[in-house]
Coordinates of C-alpha atoms and ligand atoms in Angstrom, one line a residue:
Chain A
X1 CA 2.7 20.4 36.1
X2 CA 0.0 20.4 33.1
X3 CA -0.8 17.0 32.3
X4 CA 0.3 15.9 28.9
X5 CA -1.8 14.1 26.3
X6 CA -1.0 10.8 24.7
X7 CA 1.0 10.2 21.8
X8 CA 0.1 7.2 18.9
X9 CA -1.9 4.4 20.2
X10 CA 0.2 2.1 18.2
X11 CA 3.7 4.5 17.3
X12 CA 4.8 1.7 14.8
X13 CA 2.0 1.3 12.8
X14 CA 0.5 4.8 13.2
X15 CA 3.9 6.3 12.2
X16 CA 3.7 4.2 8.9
X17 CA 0.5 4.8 7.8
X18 CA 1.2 8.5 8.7
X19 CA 4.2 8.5 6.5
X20 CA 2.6 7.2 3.4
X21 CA 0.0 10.0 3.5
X22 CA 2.9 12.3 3.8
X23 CA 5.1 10.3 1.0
X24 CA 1.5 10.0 -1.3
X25 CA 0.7 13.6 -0.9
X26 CA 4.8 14.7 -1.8
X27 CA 4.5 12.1 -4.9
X28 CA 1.4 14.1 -6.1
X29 CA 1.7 18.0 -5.3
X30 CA -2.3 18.9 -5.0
X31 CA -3.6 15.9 -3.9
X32 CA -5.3 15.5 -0.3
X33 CA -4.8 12.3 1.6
X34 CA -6.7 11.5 4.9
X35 CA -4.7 10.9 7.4
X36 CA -6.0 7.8 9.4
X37 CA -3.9 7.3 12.7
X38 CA -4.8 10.5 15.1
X39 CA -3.4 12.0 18.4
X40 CA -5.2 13.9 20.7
X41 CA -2.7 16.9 20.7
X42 CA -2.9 20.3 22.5
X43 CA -4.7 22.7 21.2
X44 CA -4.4 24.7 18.6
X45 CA -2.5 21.8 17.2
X46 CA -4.6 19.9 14.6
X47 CA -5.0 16.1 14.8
X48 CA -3.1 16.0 11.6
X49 CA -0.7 18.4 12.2
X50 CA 0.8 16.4 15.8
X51 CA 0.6 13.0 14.1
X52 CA 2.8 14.3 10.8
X53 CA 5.2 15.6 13.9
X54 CA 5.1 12.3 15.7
X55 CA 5.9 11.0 12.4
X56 CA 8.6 12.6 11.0
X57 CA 10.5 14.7 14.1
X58 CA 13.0 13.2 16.6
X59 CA 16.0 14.2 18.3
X60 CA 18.0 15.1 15.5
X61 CA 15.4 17.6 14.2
X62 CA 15.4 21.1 15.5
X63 CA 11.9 22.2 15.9
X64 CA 10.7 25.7 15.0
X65 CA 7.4 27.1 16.3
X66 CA 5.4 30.2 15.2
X67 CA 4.4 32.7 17.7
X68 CA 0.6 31.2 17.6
X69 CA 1.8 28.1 18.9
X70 CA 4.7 28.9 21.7
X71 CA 2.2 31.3 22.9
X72 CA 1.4 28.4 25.5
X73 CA 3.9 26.0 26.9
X74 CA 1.4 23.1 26.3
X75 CA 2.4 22.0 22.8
X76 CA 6.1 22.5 23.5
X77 CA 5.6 20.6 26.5
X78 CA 4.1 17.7 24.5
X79 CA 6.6 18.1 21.2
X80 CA 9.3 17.7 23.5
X81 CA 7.8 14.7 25.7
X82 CA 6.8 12.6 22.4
X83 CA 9.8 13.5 20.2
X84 CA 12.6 14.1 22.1
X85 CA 13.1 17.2 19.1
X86 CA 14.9 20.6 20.2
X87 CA 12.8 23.4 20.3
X88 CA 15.3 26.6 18.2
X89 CA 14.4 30.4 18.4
X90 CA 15.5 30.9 15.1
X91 CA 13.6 29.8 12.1
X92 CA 17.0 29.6 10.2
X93 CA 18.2 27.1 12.6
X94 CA 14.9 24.6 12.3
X95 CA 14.8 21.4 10.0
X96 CA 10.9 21.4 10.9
X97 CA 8.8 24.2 11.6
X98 CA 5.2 23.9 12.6
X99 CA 2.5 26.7 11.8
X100 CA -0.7 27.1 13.0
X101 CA -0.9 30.8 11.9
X102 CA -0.3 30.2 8.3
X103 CA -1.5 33.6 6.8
X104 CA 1.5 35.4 9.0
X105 CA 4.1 33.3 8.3
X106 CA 7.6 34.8 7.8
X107 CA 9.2 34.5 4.7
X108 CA 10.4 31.5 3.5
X109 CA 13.9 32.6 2.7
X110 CA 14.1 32.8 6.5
X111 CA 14.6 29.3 6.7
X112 CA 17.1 26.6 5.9
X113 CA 16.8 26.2 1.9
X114 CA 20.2 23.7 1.9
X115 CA 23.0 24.7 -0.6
X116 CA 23.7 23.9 -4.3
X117 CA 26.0 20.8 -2.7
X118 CA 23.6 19.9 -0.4
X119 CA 20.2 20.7 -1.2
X120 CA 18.7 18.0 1.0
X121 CA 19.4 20.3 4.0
X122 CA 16.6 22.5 3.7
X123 CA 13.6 23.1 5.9
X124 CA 10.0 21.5 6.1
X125 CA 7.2 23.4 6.9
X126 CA 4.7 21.8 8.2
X127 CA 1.5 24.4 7.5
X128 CA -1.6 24.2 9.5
X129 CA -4.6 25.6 7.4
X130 CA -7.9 25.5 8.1
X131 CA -9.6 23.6 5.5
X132 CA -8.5 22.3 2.2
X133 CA -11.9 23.3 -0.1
X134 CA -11.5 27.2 0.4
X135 CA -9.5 29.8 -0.5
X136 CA -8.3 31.1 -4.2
X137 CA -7.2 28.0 -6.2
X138 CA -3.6 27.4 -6.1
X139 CA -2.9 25.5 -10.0
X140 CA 0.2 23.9 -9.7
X141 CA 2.6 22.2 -12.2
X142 CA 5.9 20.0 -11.9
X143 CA 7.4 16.2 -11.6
X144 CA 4.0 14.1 -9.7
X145 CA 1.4 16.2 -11.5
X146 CA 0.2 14.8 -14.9
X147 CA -0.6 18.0 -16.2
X148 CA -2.1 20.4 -14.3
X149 CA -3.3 20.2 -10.3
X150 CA -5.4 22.3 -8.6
X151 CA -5.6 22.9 -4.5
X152 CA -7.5 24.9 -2.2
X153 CA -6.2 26.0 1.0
X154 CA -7.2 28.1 3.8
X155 CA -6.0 30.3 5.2
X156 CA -2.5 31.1 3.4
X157 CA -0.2 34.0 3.3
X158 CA -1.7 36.4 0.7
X159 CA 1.0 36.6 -1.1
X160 CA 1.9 32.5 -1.5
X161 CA 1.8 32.5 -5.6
X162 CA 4.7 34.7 -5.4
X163 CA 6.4 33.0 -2.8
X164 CA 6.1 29.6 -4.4
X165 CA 7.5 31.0 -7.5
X166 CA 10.6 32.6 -5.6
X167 CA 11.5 29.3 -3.9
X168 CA 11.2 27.1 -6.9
X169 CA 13.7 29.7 -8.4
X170 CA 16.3 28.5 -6.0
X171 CA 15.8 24.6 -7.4
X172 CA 16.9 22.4 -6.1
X173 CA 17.5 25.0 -3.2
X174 CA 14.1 25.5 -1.4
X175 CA 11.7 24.5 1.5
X176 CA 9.2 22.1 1.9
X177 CA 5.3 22.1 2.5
X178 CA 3.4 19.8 4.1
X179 CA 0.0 21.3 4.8
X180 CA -2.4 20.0 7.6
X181 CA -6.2 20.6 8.7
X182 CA -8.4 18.2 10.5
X183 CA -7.3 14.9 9.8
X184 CA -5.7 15.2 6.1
X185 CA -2.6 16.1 4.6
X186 CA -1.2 17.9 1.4
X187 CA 2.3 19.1 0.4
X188 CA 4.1 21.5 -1.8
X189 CA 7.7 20.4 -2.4
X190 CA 9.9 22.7 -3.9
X191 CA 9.7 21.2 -7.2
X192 CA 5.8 22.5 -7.5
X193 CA 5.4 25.5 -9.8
X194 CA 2.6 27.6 -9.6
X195 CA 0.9 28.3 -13.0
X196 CA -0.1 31.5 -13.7
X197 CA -3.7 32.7 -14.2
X198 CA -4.3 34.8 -17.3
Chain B
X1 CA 2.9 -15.0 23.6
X2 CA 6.8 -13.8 23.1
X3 CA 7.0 -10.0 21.9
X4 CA 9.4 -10.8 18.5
X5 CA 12.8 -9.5 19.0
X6 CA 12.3 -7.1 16.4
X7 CA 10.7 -4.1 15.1
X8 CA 7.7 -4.4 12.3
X9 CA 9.7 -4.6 9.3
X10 CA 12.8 -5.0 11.6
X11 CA 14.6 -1.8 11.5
X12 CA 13.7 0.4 14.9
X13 CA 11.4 3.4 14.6
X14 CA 14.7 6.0 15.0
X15 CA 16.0 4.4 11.8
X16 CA 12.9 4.5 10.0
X17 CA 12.1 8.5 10.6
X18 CA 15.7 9.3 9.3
X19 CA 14.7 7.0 6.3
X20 CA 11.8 8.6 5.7
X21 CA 12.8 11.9 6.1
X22 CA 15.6 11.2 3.0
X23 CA 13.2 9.9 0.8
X24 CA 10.7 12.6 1.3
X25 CA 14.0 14.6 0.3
X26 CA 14.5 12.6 -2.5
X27 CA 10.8 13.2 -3.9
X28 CA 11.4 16.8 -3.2
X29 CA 14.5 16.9 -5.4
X30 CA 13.6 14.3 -8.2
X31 CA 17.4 12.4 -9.3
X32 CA 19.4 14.3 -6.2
X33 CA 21.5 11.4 -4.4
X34 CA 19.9 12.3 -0.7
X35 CA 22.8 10.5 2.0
X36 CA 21.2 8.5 4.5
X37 CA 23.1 6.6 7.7
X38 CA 22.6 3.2 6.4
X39 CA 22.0 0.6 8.7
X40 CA 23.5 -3.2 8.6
X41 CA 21.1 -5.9 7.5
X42 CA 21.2 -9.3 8.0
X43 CA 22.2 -9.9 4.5
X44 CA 25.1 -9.3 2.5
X45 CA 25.4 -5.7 0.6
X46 CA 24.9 -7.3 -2.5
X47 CA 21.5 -8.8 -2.0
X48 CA 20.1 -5.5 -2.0
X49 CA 20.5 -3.6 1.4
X50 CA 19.3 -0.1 0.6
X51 CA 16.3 -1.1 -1.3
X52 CA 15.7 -3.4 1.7
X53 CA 16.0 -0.4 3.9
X54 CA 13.9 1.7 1.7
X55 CA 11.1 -1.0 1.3
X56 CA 11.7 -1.6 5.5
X57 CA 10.9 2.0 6.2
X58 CA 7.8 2.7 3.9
X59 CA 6.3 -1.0 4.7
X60 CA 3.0 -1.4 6.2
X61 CA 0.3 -4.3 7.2
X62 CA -1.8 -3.6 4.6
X63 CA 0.9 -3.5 1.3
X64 CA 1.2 -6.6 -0.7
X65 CA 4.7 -6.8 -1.4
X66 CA 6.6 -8.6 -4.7
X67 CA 10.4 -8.7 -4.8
X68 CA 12.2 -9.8 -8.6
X69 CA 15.8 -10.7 -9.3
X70 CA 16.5 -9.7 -13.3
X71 CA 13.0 -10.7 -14.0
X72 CA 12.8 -13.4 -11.7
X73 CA 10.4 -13.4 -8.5
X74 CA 12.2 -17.0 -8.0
X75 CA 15.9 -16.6 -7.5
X76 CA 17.0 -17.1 -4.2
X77 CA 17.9 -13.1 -3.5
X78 CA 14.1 -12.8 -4.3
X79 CA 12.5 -15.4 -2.2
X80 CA 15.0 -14.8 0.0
X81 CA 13.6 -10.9 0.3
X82 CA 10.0 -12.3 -0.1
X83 CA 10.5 -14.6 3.2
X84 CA 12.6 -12.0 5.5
X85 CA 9.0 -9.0 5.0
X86 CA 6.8 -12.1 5.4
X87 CA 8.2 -12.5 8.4
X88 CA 9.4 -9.5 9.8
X89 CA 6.3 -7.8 8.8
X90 CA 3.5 -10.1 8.1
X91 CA 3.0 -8.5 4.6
X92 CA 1.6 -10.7 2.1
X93 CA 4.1 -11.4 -0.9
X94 CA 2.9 -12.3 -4.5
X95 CA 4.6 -12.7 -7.6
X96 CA 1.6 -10.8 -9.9
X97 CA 2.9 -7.4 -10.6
X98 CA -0.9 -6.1 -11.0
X99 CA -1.4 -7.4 -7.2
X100 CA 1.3 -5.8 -5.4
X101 CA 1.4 -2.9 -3.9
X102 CA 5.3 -2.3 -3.5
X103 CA 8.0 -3.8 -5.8
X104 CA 11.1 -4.5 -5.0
X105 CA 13.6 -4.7 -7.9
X106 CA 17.2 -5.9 -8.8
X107 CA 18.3 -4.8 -12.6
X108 CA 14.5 -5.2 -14.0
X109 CA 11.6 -2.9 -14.2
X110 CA 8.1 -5.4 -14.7
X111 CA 7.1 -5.5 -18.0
X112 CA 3.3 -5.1 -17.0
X113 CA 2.9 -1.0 -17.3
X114 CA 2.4 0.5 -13.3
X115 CA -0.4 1.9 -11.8
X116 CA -1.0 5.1 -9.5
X117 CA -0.1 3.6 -6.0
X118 CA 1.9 1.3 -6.8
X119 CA 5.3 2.0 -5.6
X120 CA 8.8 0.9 -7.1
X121 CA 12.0 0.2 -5.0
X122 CA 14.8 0.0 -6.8
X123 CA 17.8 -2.2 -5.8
X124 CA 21.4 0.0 -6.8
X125 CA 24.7 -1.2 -6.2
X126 CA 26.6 2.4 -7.5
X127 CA 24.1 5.4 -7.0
X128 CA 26.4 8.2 -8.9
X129 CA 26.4 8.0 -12.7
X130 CA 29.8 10.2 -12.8
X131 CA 31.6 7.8 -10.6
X132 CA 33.3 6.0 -13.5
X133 CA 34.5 9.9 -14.7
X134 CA 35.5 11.0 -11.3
X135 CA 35.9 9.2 -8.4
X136 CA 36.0 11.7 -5.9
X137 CA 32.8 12.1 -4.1
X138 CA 33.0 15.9 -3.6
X139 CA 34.0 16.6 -6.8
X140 CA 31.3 14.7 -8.2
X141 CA 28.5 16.8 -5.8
X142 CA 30.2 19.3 -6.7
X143 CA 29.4 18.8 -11.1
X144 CA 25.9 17.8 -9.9
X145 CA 25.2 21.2 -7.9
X146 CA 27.1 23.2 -11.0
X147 CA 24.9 21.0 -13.7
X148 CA 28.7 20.2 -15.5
X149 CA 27.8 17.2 -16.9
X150 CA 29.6 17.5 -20.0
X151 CA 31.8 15.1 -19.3
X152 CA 29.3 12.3 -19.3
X153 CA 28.4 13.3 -22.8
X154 CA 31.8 12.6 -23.9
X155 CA 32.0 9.6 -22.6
X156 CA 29.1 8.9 -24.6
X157 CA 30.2 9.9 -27.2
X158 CA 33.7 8.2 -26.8
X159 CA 31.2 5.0 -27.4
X160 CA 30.4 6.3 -30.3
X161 CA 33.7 7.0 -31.7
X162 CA 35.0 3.3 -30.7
X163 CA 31.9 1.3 -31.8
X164 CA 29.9 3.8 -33.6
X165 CA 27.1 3.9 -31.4
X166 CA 26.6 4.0 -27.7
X167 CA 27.8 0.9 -26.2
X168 CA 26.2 1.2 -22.9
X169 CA 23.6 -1.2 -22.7
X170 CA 22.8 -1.1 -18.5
X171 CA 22.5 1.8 -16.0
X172 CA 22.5 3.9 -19.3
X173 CA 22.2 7.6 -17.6
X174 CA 19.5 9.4 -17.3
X175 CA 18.5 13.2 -17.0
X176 CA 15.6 13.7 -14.4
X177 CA 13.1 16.8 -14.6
X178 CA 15.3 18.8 -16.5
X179 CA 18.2 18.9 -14.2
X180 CA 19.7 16.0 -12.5
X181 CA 21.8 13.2 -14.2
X182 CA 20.6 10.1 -12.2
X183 CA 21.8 6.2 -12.4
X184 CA 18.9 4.4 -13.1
X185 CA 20.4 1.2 -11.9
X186 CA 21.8 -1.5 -13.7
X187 CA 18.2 -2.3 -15.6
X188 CA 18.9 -3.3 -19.1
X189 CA 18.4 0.6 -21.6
X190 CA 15.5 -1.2 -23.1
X191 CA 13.7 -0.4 -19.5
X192 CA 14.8 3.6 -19.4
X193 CA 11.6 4.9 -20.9
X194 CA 9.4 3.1 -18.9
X195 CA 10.9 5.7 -16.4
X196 CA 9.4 8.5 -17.8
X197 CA 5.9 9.4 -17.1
X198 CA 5.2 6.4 -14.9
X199 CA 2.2 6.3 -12.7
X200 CA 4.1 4.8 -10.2
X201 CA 6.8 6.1 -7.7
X202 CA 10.0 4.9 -8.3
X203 CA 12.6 5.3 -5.3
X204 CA 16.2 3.9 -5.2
X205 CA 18.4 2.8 -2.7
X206 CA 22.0 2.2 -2.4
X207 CA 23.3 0.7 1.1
X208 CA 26.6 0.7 0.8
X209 CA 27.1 3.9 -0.9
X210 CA 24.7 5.3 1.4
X211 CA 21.9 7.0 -0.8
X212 CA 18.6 7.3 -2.0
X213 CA 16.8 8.7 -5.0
X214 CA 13.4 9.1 -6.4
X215 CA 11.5 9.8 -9.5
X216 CA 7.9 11.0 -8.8
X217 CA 5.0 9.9 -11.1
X218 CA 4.4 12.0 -14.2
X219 CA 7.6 13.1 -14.3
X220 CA 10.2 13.2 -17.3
X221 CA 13.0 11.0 -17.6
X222 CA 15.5 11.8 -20.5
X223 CA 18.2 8.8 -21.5
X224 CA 21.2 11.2 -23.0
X225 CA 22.1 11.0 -26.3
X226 CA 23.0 13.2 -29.0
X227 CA 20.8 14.2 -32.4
X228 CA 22.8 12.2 -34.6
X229 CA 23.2 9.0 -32.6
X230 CA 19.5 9.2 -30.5
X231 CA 18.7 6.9 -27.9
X232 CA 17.9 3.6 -28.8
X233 CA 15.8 0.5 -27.1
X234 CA 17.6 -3.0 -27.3
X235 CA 16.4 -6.1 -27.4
X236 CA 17.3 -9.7 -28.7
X237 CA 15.7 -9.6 -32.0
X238 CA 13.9 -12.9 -31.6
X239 CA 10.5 -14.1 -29.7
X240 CA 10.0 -15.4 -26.7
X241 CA 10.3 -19.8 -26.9
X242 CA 7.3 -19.9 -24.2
X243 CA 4.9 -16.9 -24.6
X244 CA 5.6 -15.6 -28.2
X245 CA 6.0 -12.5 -26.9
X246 CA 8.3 -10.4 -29.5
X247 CA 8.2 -7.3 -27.7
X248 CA 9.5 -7.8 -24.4
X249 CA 13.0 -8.3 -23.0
X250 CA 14.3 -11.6 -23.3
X251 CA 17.0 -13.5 -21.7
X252 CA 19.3 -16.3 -23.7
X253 CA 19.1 -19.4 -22.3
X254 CA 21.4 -22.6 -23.0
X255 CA 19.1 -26.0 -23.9
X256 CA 22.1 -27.7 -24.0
X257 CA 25.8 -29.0 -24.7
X258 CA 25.6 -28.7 -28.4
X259 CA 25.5 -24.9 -28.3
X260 CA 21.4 -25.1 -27.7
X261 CA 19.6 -22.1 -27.1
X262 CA 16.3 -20.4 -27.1
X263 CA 15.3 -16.9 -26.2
X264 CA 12.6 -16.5 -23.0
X265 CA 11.0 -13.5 -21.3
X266 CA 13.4 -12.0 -18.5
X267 CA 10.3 -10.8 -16.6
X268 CA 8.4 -14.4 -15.4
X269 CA 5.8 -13.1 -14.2
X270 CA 4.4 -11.4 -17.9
X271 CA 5.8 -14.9 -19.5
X272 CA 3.5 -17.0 -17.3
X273 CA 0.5 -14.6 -17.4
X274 CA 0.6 -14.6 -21.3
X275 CA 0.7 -18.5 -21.1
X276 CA -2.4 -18.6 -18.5
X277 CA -4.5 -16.0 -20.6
X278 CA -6.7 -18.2 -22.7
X279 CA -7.0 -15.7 -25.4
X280 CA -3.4 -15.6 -25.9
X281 CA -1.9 -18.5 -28.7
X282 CA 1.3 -20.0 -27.1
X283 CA 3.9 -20.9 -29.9
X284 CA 3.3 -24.6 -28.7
X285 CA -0.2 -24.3 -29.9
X286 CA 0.4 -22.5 -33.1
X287 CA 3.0 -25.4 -33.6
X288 CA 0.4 -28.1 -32.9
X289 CA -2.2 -26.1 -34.8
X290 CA 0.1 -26.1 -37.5
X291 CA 0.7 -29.8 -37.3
Ligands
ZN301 ZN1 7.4 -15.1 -22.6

């Protein structure tokens, strides 16, 4: 049996500060916030990308992984050990899904985006990118954004302006984006529009 | 050493994720009621348990932590708050709203505009604004996913009709981002635009009714009204007997038995900070300047 690597040194404090990254960077669409607590998590997980898992999945969270990542059994191994979460087949069935292969990842309509009644119950995705000053700029707009933000991620799906557009249509319907690389976090909640460039 | 019997911040880590995972939700979705399992505290409902359980789960070593009462950091629901983070948490508390990090709130947003990071908890005892139109829970998700909120106008405009203008002076509804009709907890109206465009985060818990909202900085919060009765601030049109202050909300207070009273600022804190600031004339020295 593969030996597993630890979780948090200190789970209580490490989850906290974890979660106010990941609260800071949902309040302010754009925004990157170091993340300060790491794990050392099997690889091709990023520090960033286990500790926001160790953060916000448990037992009651079905866990969706892309192919890049179930290509091993070493993070599923390590998922399950530290969080207890389900592992689910199908991305429709996940309330969490981790992706370390970004630029391929299915649509998002694929996955839970909670009714009209109950909009709450919608998928997260937690993105693993590469870096956060590459890429085409994303310039975003909506509720934590004074008046226009501006991100850089890499790598993304090619076509992501378009999908961010499609899933804010569905407001308050939609998926969530929490994006990881290294040791920082950024997210894209639903409520995020992407501004045009003319 | 004995390990404390409980968790930092006392609820257990399980708690916490499923906490944070709803307010996350309720950034996500600014003025959607996101349901949460609400956990028992060792305090009564009324004292404020979903704030308490919001503040609990987004907590950490390094926050300073103030807690008001209508205004008050001193009544004993505050310091009573105050003591039970100290404790469970080893935060450190002040009553300075410039110093803290995360304020918790019954019925009162501070005077003293918020900064970015600085994180509002709201305590609320009756999350859904359409409660007192409907009191069945799925009917009301039910006018909240269809956007029918033309009932609440009418009972707006009811107000109008009995008193000719809008009555409602606390939890006076709101319209978040456009679409969803929020509570904003019983704060007095003349706190609802400090809502809007806030630096701040603003999250809202109720414990007994099992929710929790949020309104992200820089984002717009609408009180209803209608163009020929528009929203209107309201305060007692006096100044305040300590501080002079004749722009913030005041509370009446009773001097005495012979019908007594003087006007003082509801929020303490800005009331004692005006005092301390030398630059600022008290009305006792204008008095004894006059005399
Ligand atoms: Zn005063």
């Amino acid at each position: 049996m593969a030996t597993l690597t630890a979780g948090f040194a200190d789970p209580v404090l490490a989850a906290q500060a974890t979660f106010r990254a990941v609260m800071d960077a949902t309040a302010r669409p754009g925004t990157v916030v170091p993340v300060i607590d790491t794990v050392a998590a099997p690889p091709p997980l990023a520090a960033a990308t286990a500790a926001v898992a160790l953060t916000l999945v448990d037992g009651d969270t079905p866990v969706w992984l892309d192919p890049r990542l179930a290509a091993g059994p070493e993070v599923a191994a390590w998922l399950r050990f530290h969080t207890g979460a389900p592992l689910v087949d199908r991305p429709a069935d996940a309330a969490f899904a981790i992706l370390a292969d970004p630029a391929s990842a299915p649509p998002f309509e694929h996955f839970s985006i909670g009714t009209l009644d109950d909009p709450d119950r919608s998928a997260t995705l937690i993105l693993q990118v590469e870096r956060f000053d590459d890429g085409a700029p994303l310039v975003l707009s909506g509720p934590g954004i004074a008046d226009r933000a501006t991100l850089r991620v890499a790598p993304l799906p090619p076509d992501m302006v378009a999908r961010l557009t499609a899933n804010r249509a569905l407001f308050p319907r939609g998926v969530d984006l929490i994006l990881t690389a290294g040791h920082a976090v950024a997210a894209l909640p639903r409520s995020v529009m992407p501004v045009m460039e003319r | 050493m004995n390990a404390p019997a409980y968790n930092f911040a006392y609820l257990d880590e399980q708690t916490k994720r499923m906490i944070r995972r709803a307010i996350l939700k309720a950034i996500a979705i600014p003025g959607y009621q996101v349901p949460f399992a609400s956990r028992e505290m060792p305090m009564p409902y009324g004292w404020g348990t979903g704030g308490v359980q919001v503040t609990a789960a987004i907590l950490g070593p390094a926050d300073v932590l103030k807690v008001i009462d209508q205004g008050s950091d001193d009544t004993t629901n505050a310091v009573s708050i105050r003591k039970f983070f100290g404790r469970t948490a080893g935060v450190r508390t002040t009553t300075h709203t410039t110093e803290a990090t995360v304020i918790q709130t019954r019925h009162r947003v501070p005077e003293t505009p918020l900064k970015a990071g600085q994180i509002l908890v709201y305590q609320v005892p009756i999350p859904e604004p359409l409660r007192f139109l409907e009191p069945r829970e799925t009917e009301t998700r039910r006018m909240h996913a269809l956007e029918e909120y033309g009932l609440v106008h009418v009972k707006l405009y009811e107000d109008i009709a009995r008193h000719g203008h809008i009555a409602t002076t606390y939890a006076y509804p709101v319209k978040v981002a456009g679409r969803y009709v929020m509570d904003p907890s019983p704060i007095p109206k003349f706190d609802n635009p400090k809502l809007s465009n806030s630096d701040a985060l603003q999250l809202f818990g109720a414990g007994r009714e099992k929710r929790i909202y949020a309104i992200p900085p820089h984002t717009a919060v609408v009180s209803l009204d209608f163009e020929d009765h528009p929203f209107e601030q309201w305060r007692h049109p006096a100044s305040c007997a300590l501080c002079g202050d004749d722009a913030s909300f005041l509370d009446e207070v009773i001097t005495d038995d012979r019908g007594g009273r003087m006007f003082v600022c509801s929020d303490t804190d800005h009331c004692e900070s005006r005092r301390a600031a030398p630059s600022q004339p008290t009305v006792q020295d204008a008095e004894v300047a006059r005399g």
